[in-house]
Amino acid sequence: MSEDIKFIVSELNKEPYNRNYNLITFDALSGEPLLQVLNDVFAEIDPKNKLDIREEEPEQMAVRMLGMLRILKYKPPDDNMSNFRQGLVSGNKYVIHPILSWLLQRMEELKKRAYLAKYLVKLDVPAEMLGDADVADTHMKYEELIDKFKIIHREYESLRTSGFSTSELRRDITAMEEERDLVFRRIEKMKQKIEGTPNSETMLASARALRQERERKKEMAQQESDLKAAIQLSEQRTLRLQTQLKDIRKAGMGTTPEGLLQRLEEDVNVNTYIVKEKLPKELALKRRHVSTLQQVATQPAMGQQEIDTVKKQIRALTAEINNLNEARMKEVEEDDSPESKVGKLSFFRQNAAIITRKKEQAAERLNELRGELANLQEDMRDKQDQLQQFSGEQVLRGEEFKRYVNKLRGKSSAYKMKRAELSELRAEFGVLSRTGEILHSKEAQMLEQLSALESQMGVSGFRETQETMEKVSSMKAEVDERKGQTLEEMSGMVMELNRKIAERKARLAPLIKELRPLRQKAQDLTVDYNDKKHAYDSVAAGLDTNMSKLEQEVKSLHDEIVKSETKYHLFNAEREILNFKQQQASEEIKLYLSSDPHDKKKSLREQLMANINEQEKLGRLLREEQKSVKDLLQTSAKQLRMWQDVVKLLDMKRRCLDAVRNGGNVTRNSGGEALVL
């Protein structure tokens, strides 16, 4: 509350209130001054509230302020409206201070709300007056104007918060006007150019038709793109439905009618339990809870003393119930009669209740898992749609994904082999390149030596001429040989191909015969494998479900054990504290009632009384000492003033003596002070 008062005082000391309040003066306000402060805040929100409350009747003031609070949607902290109205009329600070704090924290929002309320709060027109046609017509126009005001205000708010400023709009308008003028000037120039051109009207009509056709072409292209997008969406939907159909068919592979019936029976049993047992119990529980809350709401408010009394009654009844249960269990354990055997059935009833509770928990868990499954399926469909929209590809699943992985593995192994061959070829290429470089260098040296010898013998160029003739003859021989080889190779290739085809057919014939039964066997094994895999998956899912249920039960039991141990230790600590306090109280009573004065001195009461007496004596001594110090202070102050006068007198005598020694005259003024001339 002090923080609220500090905030209110700080806000009221600012503009436009300018109240020079502090915490003490503001807290001392009540009645009309405090109501006037509240009215000034209302006037800042809505100027029509600007008036002096002393000139207004209390009933009118209360109606006006309550109406203002209703428009501003203020919710009193106390639900008792009669006390709130009474406190508002009387100017109770415990009612006014929360209102001021709430108003000053959201002034801008409340100003806007008050402004809108002036136009949006509808007038209450009696139904009998609406029977008149003119009044009904006017009221309808009034409501239409309110709706129009809402639309205009919403547009205004959107424009105000859109980030556009008037300066930017003016600049945009100016730029658009300049562009318009520029376009008009260009049009005028073009008109001047074509004025003397023959067939100008025909050309303009053709240009207009061309422009219209281009616009129509753009529209057709847009329609074409829209249709392509619609076709693509339809294809994606078709692919998705085909994928779902494949998944359903794969899920149905290997299933028997008995298995399907068993699964349906399980689903029907679960749904029957949920509908006939679980949901009616929850509905009845909710209804009981609602009826209890209604009873609590209709009952008068209880004080702290009544609440403590009810808690004591609850504790007493709980203790009595526990005692009765313990007594009954002892009787059942000690008695071996048939009735006691019947009583021992409570253990089995408890087990049955535990099983029922577990069953309810399993049903709740099933509902949660169904909801999660539906959400996950919806998310999966959204992700698939997004993937198909971005990449246009379909998500592979099942056997298709396995084939894709095997294909990638084959390509990866082939890539590795090719990369190894490429590295070997690169190494061999490096060796051959180096060998070629060495041979070229040696050839160049030998050619230089041969050219030198030819020039010495006088037959330079002989080598080149001989090489040219040898090349021509070798080329002719190579062409002839190549022709013959080509014919021989073609005939040999045909014979070789025929021979290889025959060998391959002969070699593949027994393999094909062996492959046919193996292929059939592979298909049978695949079907068997799918059946076994489906059975394994169902069993594994059941085991996982049971395991999760058991883990959840173990966790809940462990939490209950931890909570029970914590409560046990807490109750033990409280019991020990209460025992110690009870023991201390009993010892104090014994010492207080004892006739021995020595024992009474040991009691805590006597010790506290002795301490109180000592403190009172010490207080009296301190007060006497304070009194003596005050008296001494007055005497000391008087002596101090006297000594200060003596010091002044001596100082004056010293100055007079110095003046006489220096040959000056000493006179006294009317005040008796010495003056040196």
Short mmCIF file of C-alpha atoms in Angstrom, two decimals, residues 55-228:
data_model
loop_
_atom_site.label_atom_id
_atom_site.label_comp_id
_atom_site.label_asym_id
_atom_site.label_seq_id
_atom_site.Cartn_x
_atom_site.Cartn_y
_atom_site.Cartn_z
CA GLU A 55 -21.48 22.55 -5.40
CA GLU A 56 -22.91 19.11 -6.20
CA GLU A 57 -25.29 16.94 -4.27
CA PRO A 58 -23.72 13.79 -2.73
CA GLU A 59 -26.21 11.52 -4.52
CA GLN A 60 -25.48 13.08 -7.91
CA MET A 61 -21.73 12.93 -7.25
CA ALA A 62 -21.95 9.24 -6.32
CA VAL A 63 -24.00 8.44 -9.44
CA ARG A 64 -21.60 10.38 -11.68
CA MET A 65 -18.44 8.80 -10.21
CA LEU A 66 -19.88 5.29 -10.27
CA GLY A 67 -20.95 5.79 -13.88
CA MET A 68 -17.46 7.02 -14.76
CA LEU A 69 -15.88 3.98 -13.10
CA ARG A 70 -18.30 1.72 -14.95
CA ILE A 71 -17.35 3.31 -18.28
CA LEU A 72 -13.64 2.95 -17.45
CA LYS A 73 -14.30 -0.73 -16.47
CA TYR A 74 -12.87 -0.48 -12.96
CA LYS A 75 -13.31 -3.62 -10.85
CA PRO A 76 -13.35 -3.02 -7.08
CA PRO A 77 -11.00 -5.27 -5.10
CA ASP A 78 -13.85 -6.04 -2.70
CA ASP A 79 -16.90 -7.82 -4.09
CA ASN A 80 -19.20 -6.10 -1.56
CA MET A 81 -20.57 -3.27 -3.70
CA SER A 82 -22.57 -1.69 -0.87
CA ASN A 83 -19.41 -1.13 1.18
CA PHE A 84 -17.65 0.17 -1.93
CA ARG A 85 -20.41 2.70 -2.68
CA GLN A 86 -20.54 3.82 0.94
CA GLY A 87 -16.77 4.27 1.05
CA LEU A 88 -16.80 6.21 -2.23
CA VAL A 89 -19.51 8.61 -1.03
CA SER A 90 -17.85 9.18 2.35
CA GLY A 91 -14.36 9.62 0.84
CA ASN A 92 -12.79 6.63 2.61
CA LYS A 93 -9.09 6.55 1.74
CA TYR A 94 -9.02 2.74 1.69
CA VAL A 95 -11.50 2.94 -1.22
CA ILE A 96 -10.16 6.07 -2.96
CA HIS A 97 -6.43 5.19 -2.90
CA PRO A 98 -6.76 1.99 -5.03
CA ILE A 99 -8.94 3.90 -7.52
CA LEU A 100 -6.34 6.68 -7.84
CA SER A 101 -3.50 4.19 -8.26
CA TRP A 102 -5.43 2.31 -10.96
CA LEU A 103 -6.36 5.52 -12.81
CA LEU A 104 -2.88 7.10 -12.73
CA GLN A 105 -1.21 3.92 -14.02
CA ARG A 106 -3.19 3.89 -17.30
CA MET A 107 -4.13 7.49 -18.10
CA GLU A 108 -3.70 7.32 -21.90
CA GLU A 109 -5.72 4.14 -22.20
CA LEU A 110 -8.52 5.55 -20.03
CA LYS A 111 -8.61 8.84 -21.98
CA LYS A 112 -9.14 6.87 -25.15
CA ARG A 113 -11.80 4.73 -23.48
CA ALA A 114 -13.65 7.81 -22.17
CA TYR A 115 -13.51 9.43 -25.61
CA LEU A 116 -14.96 6.31 -27.25
CA ALA A 117 -17.60 5.90 -24.55
CA LYS A 118 -18.99 9.32 -25.43
CA TYR A 119 -19.95 7.95 -28.87
CA LEU A 120 -20.30 4.19 -28.32
CA VAL A 121 -22.32 3.95 -25.10
CA LYS A 122 -25.84 3.46 -26.37
CA LEU A 123 -28.80 5.31 -24.93
CA ASP A 124 -31.38 3.21 -23.14
CA VAL A 125 -34.64 3.70 -25.02
CA PRO A 126 -37.73 2.07 -23.47
CA ALA A 127 -39.36 -0.64 -25.52
CA GLU A 128 -42.73 1.15 -25.57
CA MET A 129 -41.11 4.20 -27.17
CA LEU A 130 -39.50 2.05 -29.85
CA GLY A 131 -43.00 1.11 -30.94
CA ASP A 132 -43.27 4.52 -32.60
CA ALA A 133 -42.14 4.33 -36.24
CA ASP A 134 -40.25 7.67 -36.16
CA VAL A 135 -38.45 6.79 -32.93
CA ALA A 136 -37.55 3.33 -34.23
CA ASP A 137 -36.24 4.83 -37.49
CA THR A 138 -34.17 7.41 -35.60
CA HIS A 139 -32.82 4.74 -33.26
CA MET A 140 -31.84 2.57 -36.22
CA LYS A 141 -29.99 5.50 -37.83
CA TYR A 142 -28.33 6.13 -34.47
CA GLU A 143 -27.05 2.53 -34.33
CA GLU A 144 -25.87 2.75 -37.95
CA LEU A 145 -23.90 5.90 -37.08
CA ILE A 146 -22.32 4.08 -34.12
CA ASP A 147 -21.24 1.24 -36.42
CA LYS A 148 -19.88 3.74 -38.97
CA PHE A 149 -17.97 5.50 -36.18
CA LYS A 150 -16.43 2.16 -35.15
CA ILE A 151 -15.25 1.50 -38.71
CA ILE A 152 -13.83 5.01 -39.15
CA HIS A 153 -12.08 4.91 -35.78
CA ARG A 154 -10.60 1.50 -36.57
CA GLU A 155 -9.28 2.82 -39.90
CA TYR A 156 -7.88 5.88 -38.14
CA GLU A 157 -6.06 3.72 -35.58
CA SER A 158 -4.66 1.48 -38.32
CA LEU A 159 -3.40 4.52 -40.25
CA ARG A 160 -1.96 6.08 -37.09
CA THR A 161 -0.08 2.92 -36.16
CA SER A 162 0.99 2.05 -39.73
CA GLY A 163 4.09 4.25 -39.52
CA PHE A 164 3.09 6.77 -42.22
CA SER A 165 3.54 10.43 -41.36
CA THR A 166 1.95 13.49 -42.96
CA SER A 167 5.32 14.70 -44.25
CA GLU A 168 5.91 11.39 -46.04
CA LEU A 169 2.40 11.48 -47.51
CA ARG A 170 2.94 15.05 -48.72
CA ARG A 171 6.23 14.05 -50.34
CA ASP A 172 4.57 11.08 -52.04
CA ILE A 173 1.71 13.25 -53.30
CA THR A 174 4.17 15.86 -54.62
CA ALA A 175 6.23 13.16 -56.40
CA MET A 176 3.06 11.67 -57.93
CA GLU A 177 1.93 15.10 -59.14
CA GLU A 178 5.33 15.70 -60.74
CA GLU A 179 5.15 12.31 -62.45
CA ARG A 180 1.63 13.15 -63.67
CA ASP A 181 2.81 16.47 -65.12
CA LEU A 182 5.74 14.71 -66.78
CA VAL A 183 3.40 12.14 -68.35
CA PHE A 184 1.07 14.92 -69.57
CA ARG A 185 4.02 16.75 -71.17
CA ARG A 186 5.14 13.58 -72.92
CA ILE A 187 1.61 13.02 -74.20
CA GLU A 188 1.48 16.57 -75.56
CA LYS A 189 4.83 16.10 -77.30
CA MET A 190 3.68 12.85 -78.86
CA LYS A 191 0.45 14.50 -80.05
CA GLN A 192 2.46 17.34 -81.66
CA LYS A 193 4.69 14.80 -83.40
CA ILE A 194 1.86 12.81 -84.93
CA GLU A 195 -0.32 15.77 -85.96
CA GLY A 196 1.18 15.90 -89.43
CA THR A 197 1.48 12.13 -89.81
CA PRO A 198 -1.00 10.53 -92.23
CA ASN A 199 -3.29 7.80 -90.85
CA SER A 200 -2.57 8.94 -87.29
CA GLU A 201 -6.01 7.90 -86.03
CA THR A 202 -5.60 4.43 -87.50
CA MET A 203 -2.17 4.11 -85.91
CA LEU A 204 -3.53 5.25 -82.52
CA ALA A 205 -6.37 2.77 -82.78
CA SER A 206 -3.87 0.04 -83.62
CA ALA A 207 -1.67 1.05 -80.68
CA ARG A 208 -4.71 1.03 -78.37
CA ALA A 209 -5.73 -2.39 -79.64
CA LEU A 210 -2.14 -3.62 -79.17
CA ARG A 211 -2.11 -2.36 -75.60
CA GLN A 212 -5.45 -4.04 -74.86
CA GLU A 213 -4.23 -7.30 -76.36
CA ARG A 214 -1.07 -7.15 -74.26
CA GLU A 215 -3.12 -6.59 -71.13
CA ARG A 216 -5.36 -9.48 -72.15
CA LYS A 217 -2.23 -11.56 -72.72
CA LYS A 218 -1.01 -10.75 -69.21
CA GLU A 219 -4.40 -11.72 -67.78
CA MET A 220 -4.33 -14.98 -69.74
CA ALA A 221 -0.79 -15.67 -68.52
CA GLN A 222 -1.94 -15.03 -64.95
CA GLN A 223 -4.90 -17.36 -65.43
CA GLU A 224 -2.57 -19.95 -66.93
CA SER A 225 -0.23 -19.74 -63.92
CA ASP A 226 -3.22 -20.01 -61.55
CA LEU A 227 -4.49 -23.07 -63.41
CA LYS A 228 -1.01 -24.63 -63.35
#
